[in-house]
N, CA, C and O of each residue as an XYZ file, in Angstrom:
504
protein
N       0.840     -1.188      0.000
C       0.000      0.000      0.000
C       0.883      1.249      0.000
O       1.893      1.310      0.700
N       0.492      2.219     -0.779
C       1.226      3.464     -0.894
C       0.557      4.517     -0.028
O      -0.665      4.661     -0.056
N       1.351      5.258      0.745
C       0.836      6.386      1.518
C       1.202      7.665      0.787
O       2.357      7.871      0.414
N       0.218      8.516      0.588
C       0.395      9.724     -0.202
C       0.049     10.961      0.604
O      -0.894     10.954      1.395
N       0.820     12.030      0.399
C       0.561     13.300      1.071
C       0.665     14.422      0.051
O       1.696     14.585     -0.600
N      -0.409     15.198     -0.086
C      -0.412     16.333     -0.997
C      -0.080     17.616     -0.245
O      -0.295     17.720      0.962
N       0.442     18.578     -0.973
C       0.688     19.914     -0.428
C       0.715     20.902     -1.577
O       0.752     20.519     -2.746
N       0.697     22.190     -1.225
C       0.835     23.220     -2.239
C      -0.438     23.957     -2.589
O      -0.406     24.909     -3.370
N      -1.554     23.539     -2.032
C      -2.785     24.240     -2.318
C      -2.817     25.613     -1.670
O      -1.948     25.952     -0.867
N      -3.832     26.407     -2.027
C      -3.962     27.729     -1.445
C      -4.955     28.570     -2.204
O      -5.719     28.073     -3.032
N      -4.930     29.858     -1.906
C      -5.811     30.830     -2.541
C      -4.999     31.617     -3.570
O      -3.919     32.126     -3.272
N      -5.538     31.704     -4.775
C      -4.845     32.411     -5.848
C      -5.871     33.137     -6.697
O      -7.016     32.701     -6.810
N      -5.458     34.242     -7.292
C      -6.355     34.970     -8.177
C      -6.431     34.304     -9.539
O      -5.504     33.609     -9.955
N      -7.524     34.519    -10.219
C      -7.682     33.990    -11.575
C      -6.514     34.451    -12.440
O      -6.090     35.606    -12.385
N      -6.008     33.514    -13.239
C      -4.845     33.793    -14.059
C      -3.523     33.435    -13.408
O      -2.481     33.427    -14.063
N      -3.566     33.140    -12.126
C      -2.355     32.811    -11.388
C      -1.965     31.355    -11.532
O      -2.570     30.595    -12.288
N      -0.925     30.986    -10.777
C      -0.365     29.634    -10.864
C      -0.157     29.046     -9.474
O       0.036     29.766     -8.494
N      -0.202     27.735     -9.418
C       0.133     26.986     -8.214
C       0.796     25.687     -8.646
O       0.562     25.182     -9.744
N       1.634     25.156     -7.751
C       2.210     23.842     -7.983
C       1.844     22.945     -6.811
O       2.183     23.231     -5.662
N       1.159     21.873     -7.111
C       0.812     20.877     -6.102
C       1.860     19.777     -6.093
O       2.390     19.386     -7.133
N       2.144     19.289     -4.894
C       3.107     18.209     -4.730
C       2.442     17.008     -4.092
O       1.519     17.137     -3.288
N       2.923     15.854     -4.460
C       2.442     14.604     -3.880
C       3.659     13.738     -3.593
O       4.357     13.306     -4.510
N       3.901     13.494     -2.331
C       5.021     12.634     -1.952
C       4.469     11.348     -1.360
O       3.390     11.312     -0.768
N       5.248     10.303     -1.544
C       4.742      9.015     -1.117
C       5.739      8.177     -0.364
O       6.946      8.410     -0.421
N       5.223      7.207      0.337
C       6.035      6.224      1.028
C       5.361      4.878      0.887
O       4.181      4.787      0.548
N       6.119      3.849      1.149
C       5.557      2.511      1.023
C       6.088      1.770     -0.182
O       6.255      0.551     -0.147
N       6.353      2.503     -1.250
C       7.002      1.940     -2.425
C       7.426      3.086     -3.334
O       6.959      4.216     -3.184
N       8.307      2.790     -4.272
C       8.755      3.844     -5.171
C       7.731      4.074     -6.274
O       6.962      3.184     -6.637
N       7.747      5.287     -6.791
C       6.766      5.693     -7.795
C       7.219      5.421     -9.219
O       6.437      5.583    -10.156
N       8.458      5.015     -9.394
C       9.078      5.043    -10.718
C       8.170      4.497    -11.811
O       7.968      5.160    -12.828
N       7.633      3.332    -11.624
C       6.812      2.718    -12.670
C       5.340      2.671    -12.283
O       4.538      2.018    -12.950
N       4.990      3.362    -11.209
C       3.619      3.318    -10.707
C       2.761      4.368    -11.405
O       3.126      5.544    -11.426
N       1.644      3.971    -11.969
C       0.725      4.975    -12.525
C       0.219      5.901    -11.422
O      -0.187      5.450    -10.351
N       0.252      7.200    -11.703
C      -0.159      8.203    -10.728
C      -1.158      9.152    -11.359
O      -1.092      9.428    -12.557
N      -2.084      9.650    -10.554
C      -3.069     10.564    -11.082
C      -3.396     11.691    -10.127
O      -3.176     11.590     -8.920
N      -3.922     12.761    -10.684
C      -4.497     13.872     -9.913
C      -5.983     13.945    -10.249
O      -6.386     13.870    -11.410
N      -6.773     14.094     -9.205
C      -8.212     14.269     -9.338
C      -8.618     15.479     -8.516
O      -7.842     15.977     -7.699
N      -9.832     15.945     -8.735
C     -10.326     17.059     -7.937
C     -11.804     16.877     -7.680
O     -12.515     16.208     -8.429
N     -12.246     17.498     -6.593
C     -13.656     17.416     -6.219
C     -14.115     18.760     -5.695
O     -13.621     19.251     -4.680
N     -15.060     19.346     -6.396
C     -15.661     20.603     -5.979
C     -16.884     20.295     -5.120
O     -17.435     19.198     -5.217
N     -17.323     21.242     -4.277
C     -18.488     21.007     -3.414
C     -19.709     20.611     -4.227
O     -20.059     21.273     -5.204
N     -20.349     19.534     -3.818
C     -21.567     19.083     -4.472
C     -21.356     18.352     -5.779
O     -22.319     18.000     -6.461
N     -20.103     18.121     -6.134
C     -19.806     17.444     -7.393
C     -19.017     16.163     -7.145
O     -18.416     15.974     -6.087
N     -19.036     15.289     -8.150
C     -18.268     14.063     -8.060
C     -16.783     14.346     -8.277
O     -16.396     15.351     -8.875
N     -15.975     13.432     -7.774
C     -14.539     13.539     -7.999
C     -14.264     13.333     -9.487
O     -14.775     12.393    -10.095
N     -13.462     14.209    -10.062
C     -13.220     14.140    -11.492
C     -11.732     14.037    -11.815
O     -10.876     14.517    -11.072
N     -11.460     13.409    -12.924
C     -10.108     13.213    -13.419
C      -9.505     14.552    -13.844
O     -10.170     15.377    -14.469
N      -8.240     14.749    -13.495
C      -7.502     15.938    -13.921
C      -6.336     15.536    -14.831
O      -6.240     16.003    -15.965
N      -5.458     14.672    -14.329
C      -4.276     14.293    -15.101
C      -3.722     12.979    -14.568
O      -3.934     12.622    -13.409
N      -3.016     12.276    -15.423
C      -2.367     11.049    -15.014
C      -1.034     10.907    -15.727
O      -0.855     11.412    -16.836
N      -0.108     10.223    -15.092
C       1.185      9.927    -15.692
C       1.459      8.441    -15.531
O       1.391      7.899    -14.428
N       1.766      7.794    -16.638
C       2.001      6.357    -16.640
C       3.309      6.037    -17.342
O       3.739      6.748    -18.250
N       3.929      4.956    -16.905
C       5.185      4.510    -17.481
C       4.928      4.027    -18.901
O       3.992      3.269    -19.152
N       5.765      4.473    -19.819
C       5.577      4.106    -21.213
C       6.835      3.437    -21.743
O       7.841      3.348    -21.039
N       6.780      2.978    -22.956
C       7.933      2.344    -23.587
C       9.033      3.370    -23.818
O       8.769      4.569    -23.906
N      10.268      2.890    -23.915
C      11.377      3.797    -24.124
C      11.751      4.585    -22.890
O      12.369      5.645    -22.989
N      11.378      4.068    -21.710
C      11.721      4.733    -20.453
C      11.217      6.172    -20.400
O      11.914      7.072    -19.931
N      10.021      6.369    -20.877
C       9.406      7.695    -20.790
C       8.067      7.582    -20.084
O       7.563      6.486    -19.840
N       7.512      8.719    -19.767
C       6.207      8.751    -19.136
C       5.195      9.355    -20.098
O       5.478     10.308    -20.825
N       4.020      8.771    -20.072
C       2.908      9.278    -20.871
C       2.006     10.091    -19.948
O       1.627      9.633    -18.870
N       1.668     11.300    -20.385
C       0.780     12.159    -19.609
C      -0.545     12.315    -20.333
O      -0.595     12.460    -21.555
N      -1.597     12.281    -19.564
C      -2.943     12.428    -20.105
C      -3.671     13.471    -19.274
O      -3.504     13.522    -18.056
N      -4.477     14.302    -19.921
C      -5.134     15.409    -19.243
C      -6.616     15.464    -19.588
O      -7.035     15.093    -20.684
N      -7.378     15.928    -18.641
C      -8.770     16.255    -18.925
C      -8.804     17.446    -19.871
O      -7.931     18.312    -19.829
N      -9.813     17.480    -20.718
C      -9.917     18.571    -21.694
C      -9.966     19.931    -21.011
O      -9.476     20.922    -21.554
N     -10.556     19.977    -19.822
C     -10.745     21.253    -19.124
C      -9.442     21.861    -18.637
O      -9.391     23.054    -18.338
N      -8.370     21.047    -18.550
C      -7.100     21.571    -18.039
C      -5.981     21.470    -19.058
O      -4.881     21.966    -18.816
N      -6.239     20.846    -20.180
C      -5.204     20.646    -21.187
C      -4.644     22.000    -21.648
O      -5.392     22.928    -21.956
N      -3.323     22.084    -21.686
C      -2.660     23.327    -22.071
C      -2.418     24.278    -20.918
O      -1.673     25.248    -21.058
N      -3.041     24.011    -19.774
C      -2.854     24.869    -18.596
C      -2.144     24.134    -17.451
O      -1.403     24.748    -16.683
N      -2.368     22.840    -17.340
C      -1.785     22.042    -16.258
C      -0.737     21.099    -16.833
O      -0.840     20.643    -17.972
N       0.273     20.818    -16.016
C       1.313     19.859    -16.393
C       1.579     18.922    -15.228
O       1.797     19.366    -14.100
N       1.559     17.629    -15.502
C       1.888     16.628    -14.487
C       3.286     16.114    -14.765
O       3.627     15.812    -15.909
N       4.102     16.013    -13.713
C       5.456     15.508    -13.913
C       5.954     14.885    -12.616
O       5.370     15.077    -11.550
N       7.050     14.134    -12.731
C       7.594     13.391    -11.588
C       9.016     13.825    -11.266
O       9.755     14.323    -12.116
N       9.364     13.615    -10.011
C      10.757     13.696     -9.571
C      11.078     12.332     -8.970
O      10.714     12.039     -7.831
N      11.761     11.507     -9.749
C      12.020     10.139     -9.325
C      12.836     10.103     -8.040
O      12.561      9.307     -7.142
N      13.840     10.967     -7.957
C      14.722     10.970     -6.793
C      13.967     11.286     -5.507
O      14.319     10.788     -4.437
N      12.933     12.111     -5.610
C      12.159     12.500     -4.434
C      10.914     11.650     -4.258
O      10.151     11.848     -3.312
N      10.705     10.715     -5.156
C       9.494      9.885     -5.104
C       8.255     10.760     -5.019
O       7.403     10.589     -4.147
N       8.182     11.688     -5.937
C       7.120     12.685     -5.895
C       6.510     12.892     -7.273
O       7.144     12.659     -8.303
N       5.279     13.329     -7.259
C       4.562     13.711     -8.468
C       4.014     15.114     -8.250
O       3.560     15.450     -7.155
N       4.057     15.922     -9.287
C       3.644     17.309     -9.176
C       2.554     17.639    -10.193
O       2.423     16.982    -11.227
N       1.788     18.659     -9.876
C       0.822     19.200    -10.817
C       1.052     20.700    -10.875
O       0.707     21.429     -9.946
N       1.639     21.153    -11.976
C       1.852     22.580    -12.193
C       0.596     23.144    -12.855
O       0.208     22.720    -13.944
N      -0.025     24.097    -12.185
C      -1.276     24.658    -12.675
C      -1.063     26.122    -13.022
O      -0.591     26.898    -12.191
N      -1.407     26.497    -14.235
C      -1.264     27.870    -14.701
C      -2.580     28.354    -15.280
O      -3.486     27.567    -15.550
N      -2.667     29.657    -15.464
C      -3.889     30.269    -16.014
C      -5.120     29.752    -15.282
O      -6.109     29.356    -15.899
N      -5.041     29.765    -13.966
C      -6.117     29.202    -13.165
C      -7.410     29.996    -13.316
O      -7.399     31.215    -13.486
N      -8.515     29.274    -13.249
C      -9.846     29.847    -13.385
C     -10.649     29.556    -12.126
O     -10.352     28.598    -11.413
N     -11.662     30.369    -11.843
C     -12.499     30.084    -10.665
C     -13.084     28.676    -10.682
O     -13.271     28.075     -9.625
N     -13.372     28.145    -11.857
C     -13.937     26.796    -11.947
C     -12.924     25.701    -11.626
O     -13.286     24.527    -11.558
N     -11.656     26.073    -11.428
C     -10.658     25.111    -10.977
C     -10.693     24.925     -9.460
O      -9.993     24.066     -8.924
N     -11.494     25.715     -8.778
C     -11.603     25.616     -7.319
C     -12.124     24.248     -6.911
O     -13.190     23.819     -7.355
N     -11.368     23.570     -6.066
C     -11.726     22.215     -5.646
C     -10.688     21.718     -4.651
O      -9.649     22.346     -4.447
N     -10.987     20.583     -4.039
C      -9.968     19.840     -3.301
C      -9.286     18.920     -4.309
O      -9.946     18.172     -5.031
N      -7.973     18.984     -4.346
C      -7.196     18.196     -5.290
C      -6.571     17.000     -4.562
O      -5.989     17.133     -3.486
N      -6.712     15.836     -5.188
C      -6.233     14.596     -4.603
C      -5.212     13.937     -5.522
O      -5.346     13.934     -6.746
N      -4.198     13.386     -4.890
C      -3.228     12.555     -5.579
C      -3.636     11.089     -5.376
O      -4.113     10.716     -4.304
N      -3.446     10.278     -6.396
C      -3.825      8.872     -6.309
C      -2.794      8.013     -7.020
O      -2.086      8.466     -7.920
N      -2.731      6.764     -6.590
C      -1.706      5.866     -7.145
C      -2.304      4.539     -7.554
O      -3.276      4.057     -6.972
N      -1.689      3.962     -8.579
C      -1.904      2.576     -8.972
C      -3.320      2.249     -9.425
O      -4.059      1.561     -8.721
N      -3.693      2.739    -10.588
C      -5.000      2.348    -11.104
C      -4.989      0.898    -11.555
O      -4.018      0.423    -12.143
N      -6.065      0.214    -11.276
C      -6.153     -1.190    -11.661
C      -6.752     -1.354    -13.043
O      -6.702     -2.448    -13.607
N      -7.315     -0.299    -13.600
C      -7.923     -0.414    -14.925
C      -7.798      0.884    -15.682
O      -6.746      1.186    -16.245
N      -8.864      1.648    -15.697
C      -8.910      2.912    -16.421
C      -8.217      4.006    -15.608
O      -8.682      4.357    -14.524
N      -7.122      4.540    -16.117
C      -6.359      5.546    -15.368
C      -7.140      6.844    -15.194
O      -6.757      7.679    -14.375
N      -8.205      7.032    -15.928
C      -9.041      8.224    -15.793
C     -10.182      8.023    -14.797
O     -10.932      8.957    -14.513
N     -10.310      6.834    -14.279
C     -11.436      6.517    -13.407
C     -10.997      6.499    -11.952
O     -10.122      5.719    -11.575
N     -11.605      7.366    -11.122
C     -11.226      7.441     -9.718
C     -11.433      6.116     -8.996
O     -10.655      5.765     -8.109
N     -12.470      5.379     -9.366
C     -12.786      4.132     -8.651
C     -11.738      3.054     -8.883
O     -11.712      2.053     -8.167
N     -10.882      3.243     -9.866
C      -9.867      2.237    -10.175
C      -8.548      2.477     -9.439
O      -7.597      1.719     -9.625
N      -8.476      3.515     -8.609
C      -7.250      3.815     -7.874
C      -7.342      3.249     -6.459
O      -8.384      3.321     -5.808
N      -6.212      2.680     -5.997
C      -6.206      2.010     -4.700
C      -5.770      2.914     -3.555
O      -6.215      2.727     -2.423
N      -4.918      3.880     -3.826
C      -4.344      4.703     -2.766
C      -4.615      6.172     -3.040
O      -4.512      6.642     -4.173
N      -4.969      6.896     -1.963
C      -5.316      8.313     -2.077
C      -4.659      9.117     -0.973
O      -4.458      8.631      0.140
N      -4.328     10.362     -1.303
C      -3.901     11.293     -0.280
C      -5.109     11.929      0.390
O      -6.254     11.604      0.076
N      -4.834     12.843      1.319
C      -5.916     13.470      2.084
C      -6.524     14.667      1.359
O      -7.590     15.150      1.742
N      -5.854     15.144      0.321
C      -6.357     16.259     -0.461
C      -5.784     17.596     -0.026
O      -5.391     17.775      1.127
N      -5.744     18.533     -0.968
C      -5.293     19.890     -0.677
C      -6.233     20.862     -1.386
O      -6.552     20.681     -2.561
N      -6.670     21.890     -0.671
C      -7.665     22.827     -1.196
C      -7.007     23.847     -2.119
O      -5.987     24.451     -1.786
N      -7.617     24.020     -3.281
C      -7.228     25.073     -4.216
C      -8.437     25.979     -4.412
O      -9.513     25.509     -4.782
N      -8.267     27.267     -4.166
C      -9.342     28.233     -4.335
C      -8.858     29.328     -5.270
O      -7.829     29.962     -5.032
N      -9.620     29.539     -6.343
C      -9.268     30.553     -7.331
C     -10.326     31.642     -7.278
O     -11.504     31.386     -7.526
N      -9.908     32.841     -6.959
C     -10.840     33.958     -6.853
C     -10.907     34.709     -8.177
O      -9.931     34.787     -8.923
N     -12.084     35.256     -8.443
C     -12.276     35.970     -9.715
C     -11.913     37.430     -9.590
O     -12.015     38.177    -10.563
């Protein structure tokens, strides 16, 4: 089982940037599929981005259409960490952001992830 801890959330004005961090223990992340999800009040948890090990020793990144071109997911292998760089933030990006590890099936599906962090609040003011 992987233990995950998110950090980096906060209050930012529309158009601003934040970087979320997810550090883990229990096993290394190197080849582990990792994802970021978010949940706004009254809404279901939704897919944001995922990074999976690909051929040629590279990582494949996938993004929700709503964040494509604004968010970037990347890893620091040495720190066993995954990050979500968020730019051009919009009020509709306001949510609790969760890091998750090891999808058993669809990497875009929250129900397929086994391990979750506690979440970090991101609030974007207009």
